Short mmCIF file of N, CA and C in Angstrom, two decimals:
data_model
loop_
_atom_site.label_atom_id
_atom_site.label_comp_id
_atom_site.label_asym_id
_atom_site.label_seq_id
_atom_site.Cartn_x
_atom_site.Cartn_y
_atom_site.Cartn_z
N MET A 1 -54.33 8.76 -6.49
CA MET A 1 -54.62 9.80 -7.44
C MET A 1 -54.17 11.02 -6.69
N LYS A 2 -54.19 11.34 -5.96
CA LYS A 2 -53.79 12.98 -5.19
C LYS A 2 -52.19 12.82 -5.28
N LEU A 3 -51.54 11.95 -5.32
CA LEU A 3 -50.14 11.66 -5.32
C LEU A 3 -49.39 12.16 -6.96
N MET A 4 -50.41 11.95 -8.09
CA MET A 4 -49.92 12.10 -9.07
C MET A 4 -49.49 13.22 -9.71
N PRO A 5 -49.82 14.37 -9.31
CA PRO A 5 -49.28 15.53 -9.46
C PRO A 5 -48.00 15.79 -8.97
N TYR A 6 -47.61 15.29 -7.72
CA TYR A 6 -46.49 15.37 -7.13
C TYR A 6 -45.18 14.78 -7.98
N VAL A 7 -45.47 13.21 -8.07
CA VAL A 7 -44.88 12.14 -8.81
C VAL A 7 -44.82 12.96 -10.30
N ALA A 8 -45.59 13.33 -11.24
CA ALA A 8 -45.32 14.06 -12.37
C ALA A 8 -44.27 15.33 -12.17
N GLY A 9 -44.52 16.10 -11.24
CA GLY A 9 -43.77 17.12 -10.85
C GLY A 9 -42.31 16.65 -10.72
N LEU A 10 -42.21 15.74 -9.64
CA LEU A 10 -40.88 15.12 -9.39
C LEU A 10 -40.02 14.72 -10.54
N CYS A 11 -40.88 13.98 -11.52
CA CYS A 11 -40.29 13.38 -12.65
C CYS A 11 -39.69 14.64 -13.88
N MET A 12 -40.18 15.80 -13.71
CA MET A 12 -40.20 16.71 -14.58
C MET A 12 -39.03 17.44 -14.14
N ALA A 13 -39.10 17.65 -12.80
CA ALA A 13 -37.81 18.35 -12.05
C ALA A 13 -36.54 17.67 -12.18
N MET A 14 -36.25 16.28 -12.34
CA MET A 14 -35.28 15.22 -12.48
C MET A 14 -34.67 15.35 -13.63
N ALA A 15 -35.59 15.36 -14.82
CA ALA A 15 -35.26 15.35 -16.11
C ALA A 15 -34.29 15.91 -16.69
N PRO A 16 -34.15 17.42 -15.87
CA PRO A 16 -32.65 18.31 -16.64
C PRO A 16 -31.53 17.74 -15.92
N VAL A 17 -31.73 17.17 -14.89
CA VAL A 17 -30.39 16.66 -14.11
C VAL A 17 -29.80 15.08 -14.90
N VAL A 18 -30.92 14.45 -15.22
CA VAL A 18 -30.47 13.25 -15.93
C VAL A 18 -30.00 13.65 -17.50
N ALA A 19 -30.71 14.46 -17.99
CA ALA A 19 -30.04 15.15 -19.29
C ALA A 19 -28.64 15.68 -19.32
N ILE A 20 -28.29 16.25 -18.48
CA ILE A 20 -27.11 16.76 -18.12
C ILE A 20 -26.08 15.76 -18.12
N ALA A 21 -25.85 14.85 -17.29
CA ALA A 21 -25.03 13.69 -17.16
C ALA A 21 -24.42 12.89 -18.47
N GLU A 22 -23.43 13.13 -18.61
CA GLU A 22 -22.80 12.18 -20.04
C GLU A 22 -21.83 11.39 -19.53
N ASP A 23 -22.25 9.88 -19.61
CA ASP A 23 -21.19 9.06 -19.15
C ASP A 23 -20.11 8.49 -19.91
N PHE A 24 -19.24 8.50 -19.70
CA PHE A 24 -17.98 7.80 -20.64
C PHE A 24 -17.52 6.50 -20.25
N VAL A 25 -17.68 5.53 -20.78
CA VAL A 25 -17.37 4.25 -20.59
C VAL A 25 -16.13 3.93 -21.10
N ILE A 26 -15.14 3.14 -20.55
CA ILE A 26 -14.08 2.85 -21.23
C ILE A 26 -14.05 1.98 -22.33
N GLU A 27 -15.19 0.56 -22.25
CA GLU A 27 -15.47 -0.14 -23.03
C GLU A 27 -16.58 -0.06 -24.09
N ASP A 28 -16.78 1.40 -24.10
CA ASP A 28 -18.03 1.51 -24.92
C ASP A 28 -17.97 1.30 -26.35
N GLU A 29 -18.64 0.41 -26.71
CA GLU A 29 -18.40 0.02 -28.53
C GLU A 29 -18.68 1.30 -29.64
N SER A 30 -19.35 2.16 -28.74
CA SER A 30 -19.31 3.29 -29.70
C SER A 30 -18.32 4.43 -29.98
N LEU A 31 -17.35 4.11 -28.98
CA LEU A 31 -16.19 5.03 -29.26
C LEU A 31 -15.37 5.03 -30.53
N ARG A 32 -14.98 6.01 -31.09
CA ARG A 32 -14.18 6.31 -32.49
C ARG A 32 -13.10 6.62 -32.62
N ALA A 33 -12.27 6.65 -33.63
CA ALA A 33 -11.11 7.29 -34.11
C ALA A 33 -11.05 9.13 -33.87
N LEU A 34 -10.13 9.45 -33.40
CA LEU A 34 -10.19 10.67 -33.25
C LEU A 34 -9.68 11.74 -34.36
N PRO A 35 -10.30 13.12 -34.47
CA PRO A 35 -9.61 13.93 -35.26
C PRO A 35 -8.43 14.33 -34.81
N ARG A 36 -7.55 14.34 -35.77
CA ARG A 36 -5.88 14.38 -35.75
C ARG A 36 -5.49 15.21 -34.58
N PRO A 37 -6.02 16.54 -34.81
CA PRO A 37 -5.83 17.70 -33.64
C PRO A 37 -5.91 17.03 -31.98
N ILE A 38 -6.73 16.31 -31.80
CA ILE A 38 -7.30 15.67 -30.49
C ILE A 38 -6.53 14.81 -30.30
N GLU A 39 -6.01 13.69 -31.01
CA GLU A 39 -5.30 12.88 -31.00
C GLU A 39 -3.50 13.28 -30.31
N MET A 40 -3.34 14.20 -31.35
CA MET A 40 -1.76 15.03 -31.14
C MET A 40 -2.17 15.33 -29.50
N ALA A 41 -2.91 16.11 -29.48
CA ALA A 41 -2.92 16.78 -28.33
C ALA A 41 -2.93 15.89 -26.93
N VAL A 42 -3.35 14.51 -26.93
CA VAL A 42 -3.25 13.66 -26.03
C VAL A 42 -1.89 13.08 -26.36
N ARG A 43 -1.33 12.65 -27.16
CA ARG A 43 -0.02 12.00 -27.78
C ARG A 43 1.22 12.93 -27.06
N GLY A 44 1.06 14.34 -27.27
CA GLY A 44 1.86 15.14 -27.15
C GLY A 44 1.87 15.65 -25.09
N SER A 45 0.63 15.43 -24.47
CA SER A 45 0.63 15.70 -23.41
C SER A 45 1.59 15.05 -22.27
N LYS A 46 1.97 15.87 -21.11
CA LYS A 46 3.27 15.43 -20.23
C LYS A 46 2.72 14.06 -19.63
N GLY A 47 3.67 13.65 -19.52
CA GLY A 47 3.45 11.79 -18.80
C GLY A 47 2.56 10.96 -19.69
N PHE A 48 2.40 11.18 -21.26
CA PHE A 48 1.59 10.20 -21.92
C PHE A 48 2.84 9.08 -22.22
N GLU A 49 2.45 7.72 -22.01
CA GLU A 49 2.87 6.69 -22.04
C GLU A 49 2.47 5.55 -22.77
N SER A 50 1.34 5.53 -23.47
CA SER A 50 0.54 4.52 -24.22
C SER A 50 0.86 4.76 -25.47
N ARG A 51 2.31 5.09 -26.41
CA ARG A 51 2.64 5.12 -27.25
C ARG A 51 2.18 4.17 -28.49
N SER A 52 2.06 2.76 -27.86
CA SER A 52 1.85 1.86 -29.14
C SER A 52 0.36 1.64 -29.51
N CYS A 53 -0.32 2.35 -28.01
CA CYS A 53 -1.82 1.92 -28.46
C CYS A 53 -2.10 3.11 -29.35
N LYS A 54 -3.85 2.45 -29.76
CA LYS A 54 -4.64 3.08 -30.53
C LYS A 54 -5.36 4.08 -29.98
N LEU A 55 -5.63 5.29 -30.18
CA LEU A 55 -6.64 6.28 -29.33
C LEU A 55 -8.06 6.43 -29.82
N ILE A 56 -9.03 6.23 -28.94
CA ILE A 56 -10.29 6.36 -29.43
C ILE A 56 -11.10 7.29 -28.63
N GLY A 57 -12.31 7.85 -28.99
CA GLY A 57 -13.18 8.74 -27.79
C GLY A 57 -14.43 9.21 -28.26
N LYS A 58 -14.62 10.13 -27.87
CA LYS A 58 -16.21 10.78 -28.23
C LYS A 58 -16.17 12.11 -27.80
N ALA A 59 -16.81 13.26 -28.68
CA ALA A 59 -17.05 14.45 -28.35
C ALA A 59 -18.14 14.80 -26.98
N VAL A 60 -17.93 15.56 -26.28
CA VAL A 60 -18.73 15.50 -25.24
C VAL A 60 -18.99 17.34 -25.04
N ASP A 61 -19.82 17.51 -24.29
CA ASP A 61 -19.93 18.85 -24.15
C ASP A 61 -19.59 19.23 -22.57
N LEU A 62 -18.33 20.01 -22.67
CA LEU A 62 -17.36 20.18 -21.52
C LEU A 62 -18.06 21.42 -20.58
N SER A 63 -18.91 22.23 -21.33
CA SER A 63 -19.16 23.65 -20.82
C SER A 63 -20.32 23.46 -20.21
N GLY A 64 -21.19 22.62 -20.75
CA GLY A 64 -22.86 22.37 -20.28
C GLY A 64 -23.51 23.56 -21.05
N GLN A 65 -22.89 23.99 -22.14
CA GLN A 65 -23.92 25.13 -23.04
C GLN A 65 -24.37 24.18 -24.37
N GLY A 66 -24.35 22.91 -24.35
CA GLY A 66 -24.74 22.30 -25.58
C GLY A 66 -24.11 22.10 -26.70
N ALA A 67 -22.92 22.88 -26.73
CA ALA A 67 -22.02 22.61 -27.83
C ALA A 67 -21.08 21.08 -27.42
N ALA A 68 -20.13 20.91 -28.15
CA ALA A 68 -19.10 19.77 -27.94
C ALA A 68 -17.62 20.15 -27.94
N PRO A 69 -17.43 21.03 -26.89
CA PRO A 69 -15.98 21.94 -26.94
C PRO A 69 -14.97 20.59 -26.47
N GLY A 70 -15.20 19.55 -26.47
CA GLY A 70 -14.14 18.61 -25.78
C GLY A 70 -14.10 17.33 -26.19
N PHE A 71 -13.38 16.53 -26.14
CA PHE A 71 -13.69 15.06 -26.16
C PHE A 71 -13.00 14.19 -24.72
N ILE A 72 -13.25 13.14 -24.76
CA ILE A 72 -13.09 12.28 -23.78
C ILE A 72 -12.46 11.04 -24.62
N VAL A 73 -11.27 10.51 -24.19
CA VAL A 73 -10.32 9.62 -24.68
C VAL A 73 -9.72 8.29 -23.93
N THR A 74 -9.71 7.60 -24.60
CA THR A 74 -8.87 6.12 -23.91
C THR A 74 -8.25 5.41 -24.83
N THR A 75 -7.88 4.58 -24.39
CA THR A 75 -6.92 3.31 -25.60
C THR A 75 -7.95 2.40 -25.78
N ALA A 76 -7.75 1.86 -27.26
CA ALA A 76 -8.57 0.95 -27.72
C ALA A 76 -8.11 -0.46 -27.29
N ASP A 77 -9.14 -1.44 -27.58
CA ASP A 77 -8.82 -2.84 -27.40
C ASP A 77 -8.12 -3.10 -25.89
N GLY A 78 -8.57 -2.58 -24.79
CA GLY A 78 -7.69 -2.67 -23.71
C GLY A 78 -6.40 -2.29 -23.61
N CYS A 79 -5.65 -1.77 -24.30
CA CYS A 79 -4.28 -1.40 -24.27
C CYS A 79 -3.69 -0.77 -23.18
N ASP A 80 -2.99 -0.72 -22.23
CA ASP A 80 -2.36 -0.51 -21.28
C ASP A 80 -3.36 -0.13 -20.02
N TRP A 81 -4.39 -1.29 -20.15
CA TRP A 81 -5.35 -1.24 -19.03
C TRP A 81 -5.23 -2.21 -17.83
N GLY A 82 -5.38 -1.91 -16.88
CA GLY A 82 -5.64 -3.02 -15.68
C GLY A 82 -6.56 -3.53 -15.36
N ALA A 83 -6.91 -4.14 -14.15
CA ALA A 83 -8.35 -4.70 -13.81
C ALA A 83 -9.23 -3.83 -13.81
N ALA A 84 -10.22 -3.84 -14.78
CA ALA A 84 -11.63 -2.45 -14.55
C ALA A 84 -10.93 -1.12 -14.89
N LEU A 85 -9.85 -0.73 -15.13
CA LEU A 85 -9.24 0.45 -15.26
C LEU A 85 -8.52 0.78 -16.40
N GLY A 86 -8.69 1.84 -16.88
CA GLY A 86 -7.99 2.19 -18.28
C GLY A 86 -7.66 3.84 -17.93
N PRO A 87 -6.51 4.46 -19.21
CA PRO A 87 -6.37 5.45 -18.97
C PRO A 87 -7.49 6.56 -19.65
N ILE A 88 -7.78 7.43 -19.21
CA ILE A 88 -8.57 8.47 -19.64
C ILE A 88 -8.02 9.98 -19.66
N TRP A 89 -8.38 10.54 -20.62
CA TRP A 89 -7.80 11.82 -21.31
C TRP A 89 -9.06 12.75 -21.22
N VAL A 90 -9.21 14.04 -20.89
CA VAL A 90 -9.98 14.79 -21.41
C VAL A 90 -9.33 16.01 -22.06
N VAL A 91 -9.74 15.99 -23.28
CA VAL A 91 -9.28 17.80 -24.08
C VAL A 91 -10.48 18.30 -24.20
N ARG A 92 -9.83 19.82 -24.16
CA ARG A 92 -10.46 20.96 -24.35
C ARG A 92 -10.33 21.55 -25.96
N ASN A 93 -11.28 21.25 -26.89
CA ASN A 93 -11.22 21.55 -27.91
C ASN A 93 -10.79 23.14 -28.39
N GLY A 94 -10.24 23.60 -29.25
CA GLY A 94 -10.18 24.65 -29.88
C GLY A 94 -9.35 25.22 -30.98
N ALA A 95 -8.62 25.93 -31.24
CA ALA A 95 -7.59 26.38 -32.32
C ALA A 95 -6.44 25.60 -32.02
N GLN A 96 -6.08 25.19 -30.43
CA GLN A 96 -4.98 24.42 -29.96
C GLN A 96 -5.24 23.41 -28.95
N PRO A 97 -5.88 22.09 -29.40
CA PRO A 97 -6.47 21.52 -28.27
C PRO A 97 -5.45 21.13 -27.34
N MET A 98 -6.30 21.10 -26.13
CA MET A 98 -5.22 20.81 -24.69
C MET A 98 -5.62 19.61 -23.91
N THR A 99 -4.54 18.88 -23.54
CA THR A 99 -5.18 17.97 -22.44
C THR A 99 -5.23 18.14 -21.19
N VAL A 100 -6.55 18.47 -20.58
CA VAL A 100 -6.91 19.09 -19.28
C VAL A 100 -6.83 18.32 -18.34
N LEU A 101 -6.75 17.06 -18.59
CA LEU A 101 -6.72 15.76 -17.67
C LEU A 101 -6.54 14.53 -18.14
N ALA A 102 -5.71 14.20 -17.29
CA ALA A 102 -4.81 12.67 -17.62
C ALA A 102 -5.14 11.66 -16.13
N HIS A 103 -6.05 10.67 -16.32
CA HIS A 103 -6.20 10.04 -15.01
C HIS A 103 -6.68 8.62 -15.57
N GLY A 104 -6.91 7.50 -14.51
CA GLY A 104 -7.36 6.08 -15.17
C GLY A 104 -8.84 5.96 -14.37
N GLY A 105 -9.44 5.09 -14.82
CA GLY A 105 -10.48 4.99 -14.38
C GLY A 105 -11.83 3.88 -15.20
N TYR A 106 -13.01 3.81 -15.01
CA TYR A 106 -13.75 2.89 -15.84
C TYR A 106 -14.61 3.88 -16.26
N THR A 107 -15.30 4.63 -15.39
CA THR A 107 -16.53 5.66 -16.09
C THR A 107 -15.83 7.12 -15.73
N LEU A 108 -16.61 8.01 -16.55
CA LEU A 108 -16.43 9.24 -16.40
C LEU A 108 -17.93 10.15 -16.57
N THR A 109 -17.99 10.52 -15.54
CA THR A 109 -19.36 11.36 -15.68
C THR A 109 -19.12 12.99 -15.36
N LEU A 110 -19.44 13.85 -16.36
CA LEU A 110 -19.73 15.07 -16.47
C LEU A 110 -20.70 15.58 -15.50
N GLY A 111 -20.62 16.19 -14.32
CA GLY A 111 -21.65 16.97 -13.65
C GLY A 111 -21.72 18.03 -13.88
N LYS A 112 -23.10 18.80 -13.46
CA LYS A 112 -23.91 20.07 -13.57
C LYS A 112 -23.01 21.31 -13.25
N PRO A 113 -22.35 21.06 -11.83
CA PRO A 113 -21.62 22.27 -11.53
C PRO A 113 -20.80 22.75 -12.62
N VAL A 114 -20.74 24.30 -12.93
CA VAL A 114 -19.35 24.61 -14.03
C VAL A 114 -18.52 25.79 -13.08
N LYS A 115 -17.38 25.41 -13.09
CA LYS A 115 -16.15 26.03 -12.38
C LYS A 115 -15.33 26.51 -13.53
N SER A 116 -15.04 27.76 -13.57
CA SER A 116 -14.14 28.28 -14.50
C SER A 116 -14.19 28.16 -16.02
N GLY A 117 -15.59 27.85 -16.30
CA GLY A 117 -16.05 27.45 -17.61
C GLY A 117 -16.15 25.92 -17.78
N LEU A 118 -15.78 25.20 -17.28
CA LEU A 118 -16.05 24.05 -17.54
C LEU A 118 -16.44 23.13 -16.43
N ARG A 119 -17.25 22.07 -16.80
CA ARG A 119 -18.26 21.09 -15.85
C ARG A 119 -17.44 20.22 -14.98
N ALA A 120 -17.75 20.01 -13.93
CA ALA A 120 -17.28 19.17 -12.77
C ALA A 120 -17.01 17.75 -13.58
N ILE A 121 -15.91 16.80 -12.97
CA ILE A 121 -15.74 15.56 -13.36
C ILE A 121 -15.92 14.41 -12.04
N THR A 122 -16.45 13.41 -12.49
CA THR A 122 -16.31 12.05 -11.45
C THR A 122 -15.51 11.17 -11.98
N ILE A 123 -14.72 10.26 -11.84
CA ILE A 123 -14.07 9.53 -12.46
C ILE A 123 -14.11 8.09 -11.57
N THR A 124 -14.76 6.96 -11.80
CA THR A 124 -15.01 5.89 -11.03
C THR A 124 -14.37 4.83 -11.45
N ALA A 125 -13.82 3.91 -10.64
CA ALA A 125 -13.40 2.72 -10.85
C ALA A 125 -13.52 1.78 -9.86
N GLU A 126 -13.73 0.47 -10.28
CA GLU A 126 -14.07 -0.89 -9.20
C GLU A 126 -13.54 -2.04 -9.57
N THR A 127 -13.14 -2.55 -8.37
CA THR A 127 -12.93 -3.91 -8.54
C THR A 127 -13.81 -5.05 -7.80
N ALA A 128 -13.52 -6.19 -7.53
CA ALA A 128 -14.48 -7.01 -6.89
C ALA A 128 -14.72 -6.82 -5.64
N GLY A 129 -13.69 -5.66 -4.91
CA GLY A 129 -13.70 -5.42 -3.52
C GLY A 129 -13.37 -4.27 -3.10
N MET A 130 -13.34 -3.02 -4.09
CA MET A 130 -13.01 -1.65 -3.74
C MET A 130 -13.70 -0.86 -4.97
N THR A 131 -14.32 0.29 -4.36
CA THR A 131 -14.79 1.34 -5.24
C THR A 131 -13.88 2.81 -5.00
N SER A 132 -13.31 3.11 -6.08
CA SER A 132 -12.76 4.63 -6.14
C SER A 132 -13.58 5.52 -6.92
N LYS A 133 -13.89 6.76 -6.30
CA LYS A 133 -14.26 7.88 -7.09
C LYS A 133 -13.53 8.98 -6.61
N SER A 134 -13.26 9.81 -7.86
CA SER A 134 -12.64 11.12 -7.39
C SER A 134 -13.57 12.31 -8.10
N LEU A 135 -13.29 13.21 -7.51
CA LEU A 135 -14.43 14.57 -8.13
C LEU A 135 -13.02 15.38 -8.60
N TRP A 136 -13.15 15.80 -9.63
CA TRP A 136 -12.58 17.02 -10.34
C TRP A 136 -13.14 18.44 -10.58
N LYS A 137 -12.54 19.41 -10.79
CA LYS A 137 -12.62 20.84 -10.88
C LYS A 137 -11.70 21.65 -11.82
N PHE A 138 -12.35 22.22 -12.65
CA PHE A 138 -11.53 23.11 -13.67
C PHE A 138 -11.10 23.97 -12.97
N ASP A 139 -9.63 24.52 -12.99
CA ASP A 139 -8.93 25.69 -12.38
C ASP A 139 -8.65 26.65 -13.49
N GLY A 140 -9.32 26.41 -14.60
CA GLY A 140 -8.82 27.60 -15.55
C GLY A 140 -8.04 27.27 -16.78
N LYS A 141 -7.26 26.21 -16.46
CA LYS A 141 -6.32 25.82 -16.88
C LYS A 141 -6.24 24.16 -16.98
N ARG A 142 -6.35 23.51 -16.02
CA ARG A 142 -6.67 22.01 -15.90
C ARG A 142 -7.31 21.57 -14.93
N TYR A 143 -7.97 20.17 -15.08
CA TYR A 143 -8.63 19.72 -13.83
C TYR A 143 -7.59 19.41 -12.63
N VAL A 144 -8.52 20.01 -11.94
CA VAL A 144 -7.69 19.55 -10.43
C VAL A 144 -8.56 18.79 -9.77
N LYS A 145 -7.98 17.59 -8.79
CA LYS A 145 -8.62 16.68 -7.92
C LYS A 145 -9.23 16.92 -6.85
N VAL A 146 -10.43 17.46 -6.37
CA VAL A 146 -10.77 18.05 -5.17
C VAL A 146 -11.26 17.05 -4.11
N LYS A 147 -11.36 15.74 -4.57
CA LYS A 147 -12.21 14.87 -3.53
C LYS A 147 -11.78 13.62 -3.74
N ASP A 148 -11.43 12.71 -2.85
CA ASP A 148 -11.34 11.33 -3.02
C ASP A 148 -12.21 10.43 -2.03
N MET A 149 -12.95 9.61 -2.70
CA MET A 149 -13.98 8.37 -2.07
C MET A 149 -13.66 7.17 -2.55
N ASN A 150 -13.38 6.53 -1.40
CA ASN A 150 -12.98 4.85 -1.70
C ASN A 150 -13.86 4.47 -0.64
N GLY A 151 -13.92 3.47 -1.14
CA GLY A 151 -14.42 2.22 -0.19
C GLY A 151 -14.93 0.86 -0.54
N ASP A 152 -15.57 0.18 0.29
CA ASP A 152 -15.99 -1.27 0.21
C ASP A 152 -16.91 -1.38 -1.05
N SER A 153 -16.85 -2.45 -2.23
CA SER A 153 -17.84 -2.36 -3.15
C SER A 153 -18.88 -3.41 -2.87
N ARG A 154 -18.84 -3.99 -1.74
CA ARG A 154 -19.70 -5.09 -1.34
C ARG A 154 -20.71 -4.76 -0.58
#
């Protein structure tokens, strides 16, 4: 019984950390069609190759301030996907929405640290034998990869 206040305190301390992380999974059935300006920002981004694919996604809080000034986007129905890996775009919303990250993965997690106004991002992909994670931070214009973590998933 003497441990109960410590356990309760630990749970309360962890609650904000859990609440901040917003996961995006490319196979999430709740992903929806995008507002036209967001879709046009992705389709007009450098290196966009999924021209025949339908785009879907969701609004997210990129800044960590409770608003949803961004979108995370992927393709519908596995279009242009590999084995457990699909295209992922992050779009900063505003008067002129802009794609600030284009990469591939299976999940995207928004982190707590904010750099140059936007939260850090971790993108994960996993196959039967390998796990890949990459950490991205915003430099004021776009997300830049700052760390790669690869390893055996067994």
